[in-house]
Amino acid sequence: MIRTPYVRRGLAAAGLTLTGALALSACAATSAPAAEGEEESASHGSITVQQSWIKNEEFAGEFYAIEKGYYEEAGFDEVTLLEGPSTGVAELMGGTVQIALNDPLAVGAAVANEGATIKMIGATFQKNPFTVLSLKDGADIATVDDLKGKKIGVQDSNRAAFDAFLEANDIAQDELEIVAVQYDPAPLVNGEVDGFYAYLTNEALTVKLGGNDITNLPLADNGFPLVAETVSVTDAYLAENRELLKDFLVAEIKGWTDVLADPEQAAEDVVADFGTDLDPVKTLEAMKAQAELISTPDTEEHGLFSVTEEMQQATVDSLAGAGISVEASQIFDLSLLEEVYAEHPELVDYAG
């Protein structure tokens, strides 16, 4: 996922290292021997995770899993997070990372077009953050029909998804004008376009916090259901490291449970400790916005990161509209997550 870049500065938080890419390391201290009668946790050594984007609130769950020791409790000596932007596909297939946080568009295209063998084993976002952003005192695009006759700015990397969105809503491309833009929403604010392909957690907030009344047309609620920020691994790594990945998911669930329990505190912690120039106001707004994408009736029933069979199929159908032809079984494997919740039913109740 490509978004408007933030300006980076030097590392500020203790424990952060720079090794060609930004790395967050879990405590590498050796765990004390298990007491008599207690089960000793597995030792998984070190793994590397590719982020889809820069260090911000989008990875607050991973940040907490490190800072609160959840990865360490799960048996990892070190978990290194490589800063994006990146789809993670090349890194996974090349073996330079073991896990990638990416999305079905990247995974589906790699599987369908490149013969990649990658599975998504969970999804942070149950609803994708894509939106057509407009100004309320401008085009005020509140419905799909409002797109007709309008000039919509779309980035090249997002064109396939936008085209699939149009197809899902039976809107021909000649019924509107699509203009190539970059990731800065200035063309919308300046009146050069009527609508702007954006993220609910990023550009939409930038424009709103700039003093503009905005209207969002979320794609997830308008014919383009698609999970996002998925946890992806290669088929080979999945087959050989099931227990490791289950323990990783447990740590992830715990980290994101803490984020959702207190988004305000999580936003404050991210701004204080992430070592980047994050706007505290925007970070808090983004944290609240993404919480609505993470926590849904499905996750309340089945637990965080779950993707129901219905949502898997809806995602596959959305990919088909973008010209990506795959079966759900080719890109999803939720069996590990099912095992995690069977073994740790208390984790389902993250709201508690």
mmCIF file of C-alpha atoms in Angstrom:
data_model
loop_
_atom_site.group_PDB
_atom_site.id
_atom_site.type_symbol
_atom_site.label_atom_id
_atom_site.label_comp_id
_atom_site.label_asym_id
_atom_site.label_seq_id
_atom_site.Cartn_x
_atom_site.Cartn_y
_atom_site.Cartn_z
ATOM 1 C CA MET A 1 0.000 0.000 0.000
ATOM 2 C CA ILE A 2 1.490 3.355 -1.000
ATOM 3 C CA ARG A 3 0.557 6.465 0.903
ATOM 4 C CA THR A 4 1.681 10.039 1.322
ATOM 5 C CA PRO A 5 5.178 9.797 2.835
ATOM 6 C CA TYR A 6 6.009 11.209 6.229
ATOM 7 C CA VAL A 7 9.283 12.956 6.961
ATOM 8 C CA ARG A 8 11.638 10.775 8.969
ATOM 9 C CA ARG A 9 14.105 11.912 11.603
ATOM 10 C CA GLY A 10 16.714 10.260 13.776
ATOM 11 C CA LEU A 11 15.827 7.408 16.070
ATOM 12 C CA ALA A 12 14.630 8.567 19.451
ATOM 13 C CA ALA A 13 13.391 5.509 21.292
ATOM 14 C CA ALA A 14 15.792 3.316 23.198
ATOM 15 C CA GLY A 15 16.270 -0.129 21.743
ATOM 16 C CA LEU A 16 15.783 0.890 18.092
ATOM 17 C CA THR A 17 18.542 -0.014 15.652
ATOM 18 C CA LEU A 18 19.224 0.780 12.021
ATOM 19 C CA THR A 19 20.563 -2.071 9.891
ATOM 20 C CA GLY A 20 19.745 -1.024 6.343
ATOM 21 C CA ALA A 21 16.063 -0.944 7.357
ATOM 22 C CA LEU A 22 14.426 0.108 10.576
ATOM 23 C CA ALA A 23 14.310 -2.736 13.088
ATOM 24 C CA LEU A 24 12.404 -3.139 16.311
ATOM 25 C CA SER A 25 13.888 -5.874 18.452
ATOM 26 C CA ALA A 26 12.188 -7.855 21.135
ATOM 27 C CA CYS A 27 14.201 -8.440 24.278
ATOM 28 C CA ALA A 28 16.816 -11.069 23.565
ATOM 29 C CA ALA A 29 17.348 -12.069 27.158
ATOM 30 C CA THR A 30 17.279 -15.777 27.848
ATOM 31 C CA SER A 31 14.077 -16.834 29.552
ATOM 32 C CA ALA A 32 14.376 -18.241 33.040
ATOM 33 C CA PRO A 33 13.933 -21.997 33.331
ATOM 34 C CA ALA A 34 10.335 -23.071 33.834
ATOM 35 C CA ALA A 35 9.390 -23.810 37.415
ATOM 36 C CA GLU A 36 8.596 -27.384 38.344
ATOM 37 C CA GLY A 37 5.173 -28.318 37.023
ATOM 38 C CA GLU A 38 5.150 -25.451 34.508
ATOM 39 C CA GLU A 39 5.397 -25.997 30.772
ATOM 40 C CA GLU A 40 8.520 -24.443 29.274
ATOM 41 C CA SER A 41 7.759 -22.219 26.289
ATOM 42 C CA ALA A 42 9.209 -23.049 22.894
ATOM 43 C CA SER A 43 12.289 -21.204 21.685
ATOM 44 C CA HIS A 44 11.772 -19.894 18.179
ATOM 45 C CA GLY A 45 14.948 -17.863 17.829
ATOM 46 C CA SER A 46 14.751 -14.749 15.645
ATOM 47 C CA ILE A 47 12.445 -13.835 12.770
ATOM 48 C CA THR A 48 12.058 -10.846 10.461
ATOM 49 C CA VAL A 49 8.740 -9.245 9.513
ATOM 50 C CA GLN A 50 8.257 -6.920 6.532
ATOM 51 C CA GLN A 51 5.954 -3.977 7.176
ATOM 52 C CA SER A 52 3.818 -2.643 4.345
ATOM 53 C CA TRP A 53 4.468 0.957 5.316
ATOM 54 C CA ILE A 54 6.469 3.246 7.562
ATOM 55 C CA LYS A 55 6.417 3.161 11.338
ATOM 56 C CA ASN A 56 3.109 4.642 12.428
ATOM 57 C CA GLU A 57 -0.105 3.676 14.184
ATOM 58 C CA GLU A 58 -0.774 1.001 11.551
ATOM 59 C CA PHE A 59 1.747 -1.186 13.398
ATOM 60 C CA ALA A 60 0.777 -0.284 16.950
ATOM 61 C CA GLY A 61 -0.080 -3.913 17.729
ATOM 62 C CA GLU A 62 3.366 -5.087 16.694
ATOM 63 C CA PHE A 63 4.923 -2.229 18.676
ATOM 64 C CA TYR A 64 3.064 -3.311 21.806
ATOM 65 C CA ALA A 65 3.943 -6.963 21.207
ATOM 66 C CA ILE A 66 7.582 -5.900 21.410
ATOM 67 C CA GLU A 67 7.353 -3.333 24.193
ATOM 68 C CA LYS A 68 5.156 -5.474 26.442
ATOM 69 C CA GLY A 69 7.140 -8.640 25.873
ATOM 70 C CA TYR A 70 4.470 -10.656 24.106
ATOM 71 C CA TYR A 71 6.852 -11.892 21.418
ATOM 72 C CA GLU A 72 9.344 -12.849 24.107
ATOM 73 C CA GLU A 73 6.660 -14.690 26.051
ATOM 74 C CA ALA A 74 5.809 -16.532 22.840
ATOM 75 C CA GLY A 75 9.353 -17.848 22.581
ATOM 76 C CA PHE A 76 11.060 -15.392 20.226
ATOM 77 C CA ASP A 77 14.563 -14.165 20.993
ATOM 78 C CA GLU A 78 14.160 -11.311 18.527
ATOM 79 C CA VAL A 79 11.472 -10.003 16.163
ATOM 80 C CA THR A 80 12.742 -7.458 13.649
ATOM 81 C CA LEU A 81 10.263 -5.231 11.803
ATOM 82 C CA LEU A 82 11.541 -3.956 8.471
ATOM 83 C CA GLU A 83 10.078 -0.607 7.559
ATOM 84 C CA GLY A 84 8.216 -0.301 4.237
ATOM 85 C CA PRO A 85 6.732 0.645 1.908
ATOM 86 C CA SER A 86 6.765 -2.842 0.430
ATOM 87 C CA THR A 87 4.271 -5.505 -0.592
ATOM 88 C CA GLY A 88 6.566 -8.065 1.054
ATOM 89 C CA VAL A 89 6.105 -10.528 -1.823
ATOM 90 C CA ALA A 90 9.675 -10.372 -3.119
ATOM 91 C CA GLU A 91 11.054 -10.565 0.406
ATOM 92 C CA LEU A 92 8.944 -13.596 1.264
ATOM 93 C CA MET A 93 9.784 -15.489 -1.898
ATOM 94 C CA GLY A 94 13.451 -14.533 -1.606
ATOM 95 C CA GLY A 95 13.610 -15.748 1.985
ATOM 96 C CA THR A 96 14.850 -12.443 3.434
ATOM 97 C CA VAL A 97 11.791 -12.224 5.703
ATOM 98 C CA GLN A 98 9.638 -14.916 7.242
ATOM 99 C CA ILE A 99 6.407 -12.914 7.579
ATOM 100 C CA ALA A 100 4.974 -9.954 5.657
ATOM 101 C CA LEU A 101 2.174 -7.559 6.541
ATOM 102 C CA ASN A 102 0.585 -6.775 3.190
ATOM 103 C CA ASP A 103 -2.760 -7.108 1.378
ATOM 104 C CA PRO A 104 -4.794 -9.440 -0.864
ATOM 105 C CA LEU A 105 -4.159 -7.368 -3.994
ATOM 106 C CA ALA A 106 -0.408 -7.951 -3.680
ATOM 107 C CA VAL A 107 -0.719 -11.595 -2.649
ATOM 108 C CA GLY A 108 -3.436 -12.419 -5.169
ATOM 109 C CA ALA A 109 -1.542 -10.849 -8.068
ATOM 110 C CA ALA A 110 1.660 -12.688 -7.113
ATOM 111 C CA VAL A 111 -0.153 -16.028 -6.865
ATOM 112 C CA ALA A 112 -2.195 -15.576 -10.047
ATOM 113 C CA ASN A 113 0.413 -13.932 -12.264
ATOM 114 C CA GLU A 114 3.792 -15.008 -10.915
ATOM 115 C CA GLY A 115 3.131 -18.470 -9.546
ATOM 116 C CA ALA A 116 4.009 -17.372 -6.012
ATOM 117 C CA THR A 117 3.138 -19.748 -3.191
ATOM 118 C CA ILE A 118 1.960 -17.443 -0.424
ATOM 119 C CA LYS A 119 -0.869 -17.730 2.071
ATOM 120 C CA MET A 120 -2.576 -15.097 4.216
ATOM 121 C CA ILE A 121 -3.036 -16.567 7.684
ATOM 122 C CA GLY A 122 -4.916 -13.646 9.222
ATOM 123 C CA ALA A 123 -6.014 -10.066 8.587
ATOM 124 C CA THR A 124 -5.589 -7.070 10.865
ATOM 125 C CA PHE A 125 -8.125 -4.975 8.940
ATOM 126 C CA GLN A 126 -11.444 -6.678 8.316
ATOM 127 C CA LYS A 127 -12.481 -3.735 6.153
ATOM 128 C CA ASN A 128 -10.124 -2.085 3.694
ATOM 129 C CA PRO A 129 -9.356 1.609 4.294
ATOM 130 C CA PHE A 130 -9.894 2.758 0.679
ATOM 131 C CA THR A 131 -12.240 5.679 0.052
ATOM 132 C CA VAL A 132 -13.213 8.204 -2.575
ATOM 133 C CA LEU A 133 -12.667 11.459 -0.721
ATOM 134 C CA SER A 134 -14.474 14.673 -1.647
ATOM 135 C CA LEU A 135 -15.194 18.074 -0.130
ATOM 136 C CA LYS A 136 -18.631 18.527 1.361
ATOM 137 C CA ASP A 137 -18.901 22.004 -0.118
ATOM 138 C CA GLY A 138 -17.566 20.663 -3.409
ATOM 139 C CA ALA A 139 -18.649 17.531 -5.254
ATOM 140 C CA ASP A 140 -19.862 15.906 -2.005
ATOM 141 C CA ILE A 141 -19.638 12.355 -3.403
ATOM 142 C CA ALA A 142 -21.778 10.432 -0.927
ATOM 143 C CA THR A 143 -23.105 7.638 -3.149
ATOM 144 C CA VAL A 144 -21.783 5.553 -6.005
ATOM 145 C CA ASP A 145 -24.117 7.334 -8.434
ATOM 146 C CA ASP A 146 -22.514 10.633 -7.400
ATOM 147 C CA LEU A 147 -19.329 9.495 -9.157
ATOM 148 C CA LYS A 148 -20.926 9.854 -12.559
ATOM 149 C CA GLY A 149 -19.787 12.911 -14.447
ATOM 150 C CA LYS A 150 -17.092 13.675 -11.890
ATOM 151 C CA LYS A 151 -13.335 14.022 -12.211
ATOM 152 C CA ILE A 152 -11.651 11.523 -9.856
ATOM 153 C CA GLY A 153 -7.942 11.553 -9.020
ATOM 154 C CA VAL A 154 -6.462 8.054 -8.775
ATOM 155 C CA GLN A 155 -2.832 7.015 -8.254
ATOM 156 C CA ASP A 156 -1.359 4.596 -10.798
ATOM 157 C CA SER A 157 -0.741 1.937 -8.143
ATOM 158 C CA ASN A 158 -4.388 2.074 -7.075
ATOM 159 C CA ARG A 159 -5.919 2.111 -10.551
ATOM 160 C CA ALA A 160 -6.662 -1.633 -10.702
ATOM 161 C CA ALA A 161 -8.527 -1.501 -7.397
ATOM 162 C CA PHE A 162 -10.498 1.573 -8.444
ATOM 163 C CA ASP A 163 -11.415 -0.016 -11.775
ATOM 164 C CA ALA A 164 -12.619 -3.117 -9.920
ATOM 165 C CA PHE A 165 -14.690 -0.891 -7.642
ATOM 166 C CA LEU A 166 -16.340 0.715 -10.670
ATOM 167 C CA GLU A 167 -17.024 -2.679 -12.237
ATOM 168 C CA ALA A 168 -18.552 -3.979 -9.014
ATOM 169 C CA ASN A 169 -20.984 -1.068 -9.138
ATOM 170 C CA ASP A 170 -21.752 -1.321 -12.881
ATOM 171 C CA ILE A 171 -20.222 2.064 -13.625
ATOM 172 C CA ALA A 172 -18.515 2.348 -17.002
ATOM 173 C CA GLN A 173 -15.235 4.240 -17.041
ATOM 174 C CA ASP A 174 -16.572 6.648 -19.660
ATOM 175 C CA GLU A 175 -19.226 7.780 -17.175
ATOM 176 C CA LEU A 176 -16.575 9.723 -15.260
ATOM 177 C CA GLU A 177 -13.117 11.173 -15.834
ATOM 178 C CA ILE A 178 -10.164 9.448 -14.153
ATOM 179 C CA VAL A 179 -7.133 11.682 -13.637
ATOM 180 C CA ALA A 180 -3.678 10.398 -12.698
ATOM 181 C CA VAL A 181 -2.497 11.969 -9.433
ATOM 182 C CA GLN A 182 0.175 11.401 -6.840
ATOM 183 C CA TYR A 183 -0.471 10.767 -3.137
ATOM 184 C CA ASP A 184 -0.715 14.362 -1.982
ATOM 185 C CA PRO A 185 -4.429 15.355 -1.785
ATOM 186 C CA ALA A 186 -3.667 18.940 -2.814
ATOM 187 C CA PRO A 187 -5.442 18.496 -6.209
ATOM 188 C CA LEU A 188 -8.687 17.861 -4.321
ATOM 189 C CA VAL A 189 -8.259 20.823 -1.983
ATOM 190 C CA ASN A 190 -7.296 23.054 -4.917
ATOM 191 C CA GLY A 191 -10.353 22.030 -6.920
ATOM 192 C CA GLU A 192 -8.439 20.277 -9.696
ATOM 193 C CA VAL A 193 -10.432 17.065 -9.114
ATOM 194 C CA ASP A 194 -13.856 16.392 -7.634
ATOM 195 C CA GLY A 195 -12.840 13.245 -5.808
ATOM 196 C CA PHE A 196 -9.596 11.661 -4.659
ATOM 197 C CA TYR A 197 -8.726 7.989 -4.086
ATOM 198 C CA ALA A 198 -7.544 8.020 -0.486
ATOM 199 C CA TYR A 199 -7.231 6.145 2.773
ATOM 200 C CA LEU A 200 -9.666 6.674 5.618
ATOM 201 C CA THR A 201 -6.692 6.501 7.970
ATOM 202 C CA ASN A 202 -4.445 8.921 6.096
ATOM 203 C CA GLU A 203 -5.289 11.431 3.353
ATOM 204 C CA ALA A 204 -8.911 11.755 4.473
ATOM 205 C CA LEU A 205 -7.656 12.831 7.893
ATOM 206 C CA THR A 206 -5.047 15.159 6.389
ATOM 207 C CA VAL A 207 -7.735 17.035 4.472
ATOM 208 C CA LYS A 208 -10.134 17.078 7.415
ATOM 209 C CA LEU A 209 -7.525 18.308 9.868
ATOM 210 C CA GLY A 210 -6.631 20.988 7.338
ATOM 211 C CA GLY A 211 -9.974 22.600 8.159
ATOM 212 C CA ASN A 212 -12.137 21.094 5.419
ATOM 213 C CA ASP A 213 -15.515 19.417 5.768
ATOM 214 C CA ILE A 214 -15.195 16.130 3.914
ATOM 215 C CA THR A 215 -17.325 13.329 2.534
ATOM 216 C CA ASN A 216 -16.066 9.760 2.325
ATOM 217 C CA LEU A 217 -17.332 7.026 0.023
ATOM 218 C CA PRO A 218 -15.710 3.932 1.612
ATOM 219 C CA LEU A 219 -15.099 1.206 -0.958
ATOM 220 C CA ALA A 220 -15.604 -1.558 1.608
ATOM 221 C CA ASP A 221 -19.197 -0.429 2.137
ATOM 222 C CA ASN A 222 -19.892 0.066 -1.541
ATOM 223 C CA GLY A 223 -19.280 -3.146 -3.439
ATOM 224 C CA PHE A 224 -15.564 -3.662 -2.792
ATOM 225 C CA PRO A 225 -15.186 -5.761 0.384
ATOM 226 C CA LEU A 226 -11.544 -6.652 0.895
ATOM 227 C CA VAL A 227 -9.522 -7.430 4.021
ATOM 228 C CA ALA A 228 -6.247 -5.573 4.451
ATOM 229 C CA GLU A 229 -2.978 -5.563 6.376
ATOM 230 C CA THR A 230 -2.842 -9.334 6.126
ATOM 231 C CA VAL A 231 -0.292 -11.607 7.794
ATOM 232 C CA SER A 232 1.348 -13.543 4.951
ATOM 233 C CA VAL A 233 3.876 -16.370 4.739
ATOM 234 C CA THR A 234 5.099 -18.773 2.083
ATOM 235 C CA ASP A 235 3.481 -22.179 1.825
ATOM 236 C CA ALA A 236 6.805 -23.818 2.661
ATOM 237 C CA TYR A 237 7.348 -21.728 5.795
ATOM 238 C CA LEU A 238 3.769 -22.417 6.884
ATOM 239 C CA ALA A 239 4.211 -26.168 6.487
ATOM 240 C CA GLU A 240 7.472 -26.225 8.427
ATOM 241 C CA ASN A 241 6.729 -23.702 11.199
ATOM 242 C CA ARG A 242 3.142 -24.104 12.311
ATOM 243 C CA GLU A 243 3.827 -23.864 16.052
ATOM 244 C CA LEU A 244 6.080 -20.836 15.578
ATOM 245 C CA LEU A 245 3.410 -19.062 13.550
ATOM 246 C CA LYS A 246 0.710 -19.919 16.070
ATOM 247 C CA ASP A 247 2.828 -18.385 18.819
ATOM 248 C CA PHE A 248 3.444 -15.334 16.636
ATOM 249 C CA LEU A 249 -0.295 -14.899 16.161
ATOM 250 C CA VAL A 250 -0.878 -15.153 19.916
ATOM 251 C CA ALA A 251 1.581 -12.300 20.487
ATOM 252 C CA GLU A 252 -0.061 -10.272 17.711
ATOM 253 C CA ILE A 253 -3.532 -10.769 19.177
ATOM 254 C CA LYS A 254 -2.329 -9.672 22.608
ATOM 255 C CA GLY A 255 -0.650 -6.567 21.183
ATOM 256 C CA TRP A 256 -3.696 -5.478 19.193
ATOM 257 C CA THR A 257 -6.012 -6.299 22.098
ATOM 258 C CA ASP A 258 -4.115 -3.735 24.166
ATOM 259 C CA VAL A 259 -4.336 -1.171 21.360
ATOM 260 C CA LEU A 260 -8.101 -1.564 21.052
ATOM 261 C CA ALA A 261 -8.552 -1.448 24.824
ATOM 262 C CA ASP A 262 -7.096 2.074 24.941
ATOM 263 C CA PRO A 263 -6.564 3.676 21.495
ATOM 264 C CA GLU A 264 -5.774 7.061 23.063
ATOM 265 C CA GLN A 265 -2.911 5.643 25.112
ATOM 266 C CA ALA A 266 -1.710 3.597 22.153
ATOM 267 C CA ALA A 267 -1.601 6.715 19.976
ATOM 268 C CA GLU A 268 0.341 8.574 22.655
ATOM 269 C CA ASP A 269 2.823 5.724 22.987
ATOM 270 C CA VAL A 270 3.337 5.458 19.223
ATOM 271 C CA VAL A 271 4.053 9.188 18.905
ATOM 272 C CA ALA A 272 6.400 9.139 21.902
ATOM 273 C CA ASP A 273 8.382 6.043 21.023
ATOM 274 C CA PHE A 274 8.258 5.361 17.291
ATOM 275 C CA GLY A 275 11.061 7.780 16.431
ATOM 276 C CA THR A 276 9.335 9.445 13.480
ATOM 277 C CA ASP A 277 7.717 12.827 13.007
ATOM 278 C CA LEU A 278 4.139 11.793 13.651
ATOM 279 C CA ASP A 279 1.458 14.406 14.249
ATOM 280 C CA PRO A 280 -0.148 13.545 17.612
ATOM 281 C CA VAL A 281 -3.598 14.773 16.552
ATOM 282 C CA LYS A 282 -3.583 12.898 13.259
ATOM 283 C CA THR A 283 -2.149 9.771 14.893
ATOM 284 C CA LEU A 284 -4.982 9.695 17.422
ATOM 285 C CA GLU A 285 -7.593 10.209 14.704
ATOM 286 C CA ALA A 286 -5.999 7.485 12.593
ATOM 287 C CA MET A 287 -5.891 5.109 15.557
ATOM 288 C CA LYS A 288 -9.619 5.597 16.119
ATOM 289 C CA ALA A 289 -10.394 5.243 12.404
ATOM 290 C CA GLN A 290 -8.441 2.019 12.033
ATOM 291 C CA ALA A 291 -10.069 0.564 15.162
ATOM 292 C CA GLU A 292 -13.360 0.587 13.243
ATOM 293 C CA LEU A 293 -11.685 -1.362 10.433
ATOM 294 C CA ILE A 294 -10.154 -3.899 12.827
ATOM 295 C CA SER A 295 -13.027 -4.549 15.216
ATOM 296 C CA THR A 296 -16.176 -5.821 13.500
ATOM 297 C CA PRO A 297 -19.048 -8.173 14.387
ATOM 298 C CA ASP A 298 -17.003 -10.987 12.809
ATOM 299 C CA THR A 299 -13.991 -10.390 15.060
ATOM 300 C CA GLU A 300 -16.222 -9.948 18.087
ATOM 301 C CA GLU A 301 -17.556 -13.439 17.427
ATOM 302 C CA HIS A 302 -14.446 -15.192 16.128
ATOM 303 C CA GLY A 303 -11.520 -13.117 17.417
ATOM 304 C CA LEU A 304 -9.014 -10.651 15.973
ATOM 305 C CA PHE A 305 -7.353 -11.508 12.647
ATOM 306 C CA SER A 306 -10.161 -13.946 11.779
ATOM 307 C CA VAL A 307 -11.449 -13.979 8.202
ATOM 308 C CA THR A 308 -14.729 -15.815 7.771
ATOM 309 C CA GLU A 309 -15.350 -18.011 4.744
ATOM 310 C CA GLU A 310 -17.839 -15.416 3.535
ATOM 311 C CA MET A 311 -15.235 -12.648 3.776
ATOM 312 C CA GLN A 312 -12.625 -14.803 2.080
ATOM 313 C CA GLN A 313 -14.972 -15.319 -0.856
ATOM 314 C CA ALA A 314 -15.925 -11.629 -0.916
ATOM 315 C CA THR A 315 -12.232 -10.759 -1.081
ATOM 316 C CA VAL A 316 -11.688 -13.209 -3.950
ATOM 317 C CA ASP A 317 -14.678 -11.738 -5.802
ATOM 318 C CA SER A 318 -13.260 -8.236 -5.370
ATOM 319 C CA LEU A 319 -9.901 -9.415 -6.713
ATOM 320 C CA ALA A 320 -11.644 -10.872 -9.754
ATOM 321 C CA GLY A 321 -12.928 -7.412 -10.594
ATOM 322 C CA ALA A 322 -9.326 -6.245 -10.653
ATOM 323 C CA GLY A 323 -8.400 -9.000 -13.094
ATOM 324 C CA ILE A 324 -6.896 -11.258 -10.434
ATOM 325 C CA SER A 325 -8.318 -14.769 -10.734
ATOM 326 C CA VAL A 326 -7.685 -16.972 -7.690
ATOM 327 C CA GLU A 327 -9.600 -19.324 -5.424
ATOM 328 C CA ALA A 328 -9.870 -18.593 -1.717
ATOM 329 C CA SER A 329 -7.901 -21.755 -0.949
ATOM 330 C CA GLN A 330 -4.994 -20.469 -3.044
ATOM 331 C CA ILE A 331 -4.436 -17.362 -0.952
ATOM 332 C CA PHE A 332 -6.005 -18.002 2.477
ATOM 333 C CA ASP A 333 -5.199 -20.519 5.217
ATOM 334 C CA LEU A 334 -6.950 -19.710 8.495
ATOM 335 C CA SER A 335 -6.341 -23.104 10.065
ATOM 336 C CA LEU A 336 -3.588 -21.806 12.346
ATOM 337 C CA LEU A 337 -5.801 -19.073 13.722
ATOM 338 C CA GLU A 338 -8.568 -21.564 14.348
ATOM 339 C CA GLU A 339 -6.130 -23.683 16.331
ATOM 340 C CA VAL A 340 -4.945 -20.650 18.285
ATOM 341 C CA TYR A 341 -8.464 -19.790 19.407
ATOM 342 C CA ALA A 342 -9.255 -23.416 20.165
ATOM 343 C CA GLU A 343 -6.227 -23.544 22.454
ATOM 344 C CA HIS A 344 -6.664 -20.007 23.857
ATOM 345 C CA PRO A 345 -10.412 -19.270 23.865
ATOM 346 C CA GLU A 346 -9.852 -16.368 26.254
ATOM 347 C CA LEU A 347 -8.184 -14.427 23.420
ATOM 348 C CA VAL A 348 -11.452 -14.188 21.504
ATOM 349 C CA ASP A 349 -12.879 -11.773 24.055
ATOM 350 C CA TYR A 350 -10.485 -8.917 23.227
ATOM 351 C CA ALA A 351 -13.126 -6.363 24.212
ATOM 352 C CA GLY A 352 -12.964 -7.633 27.788
#
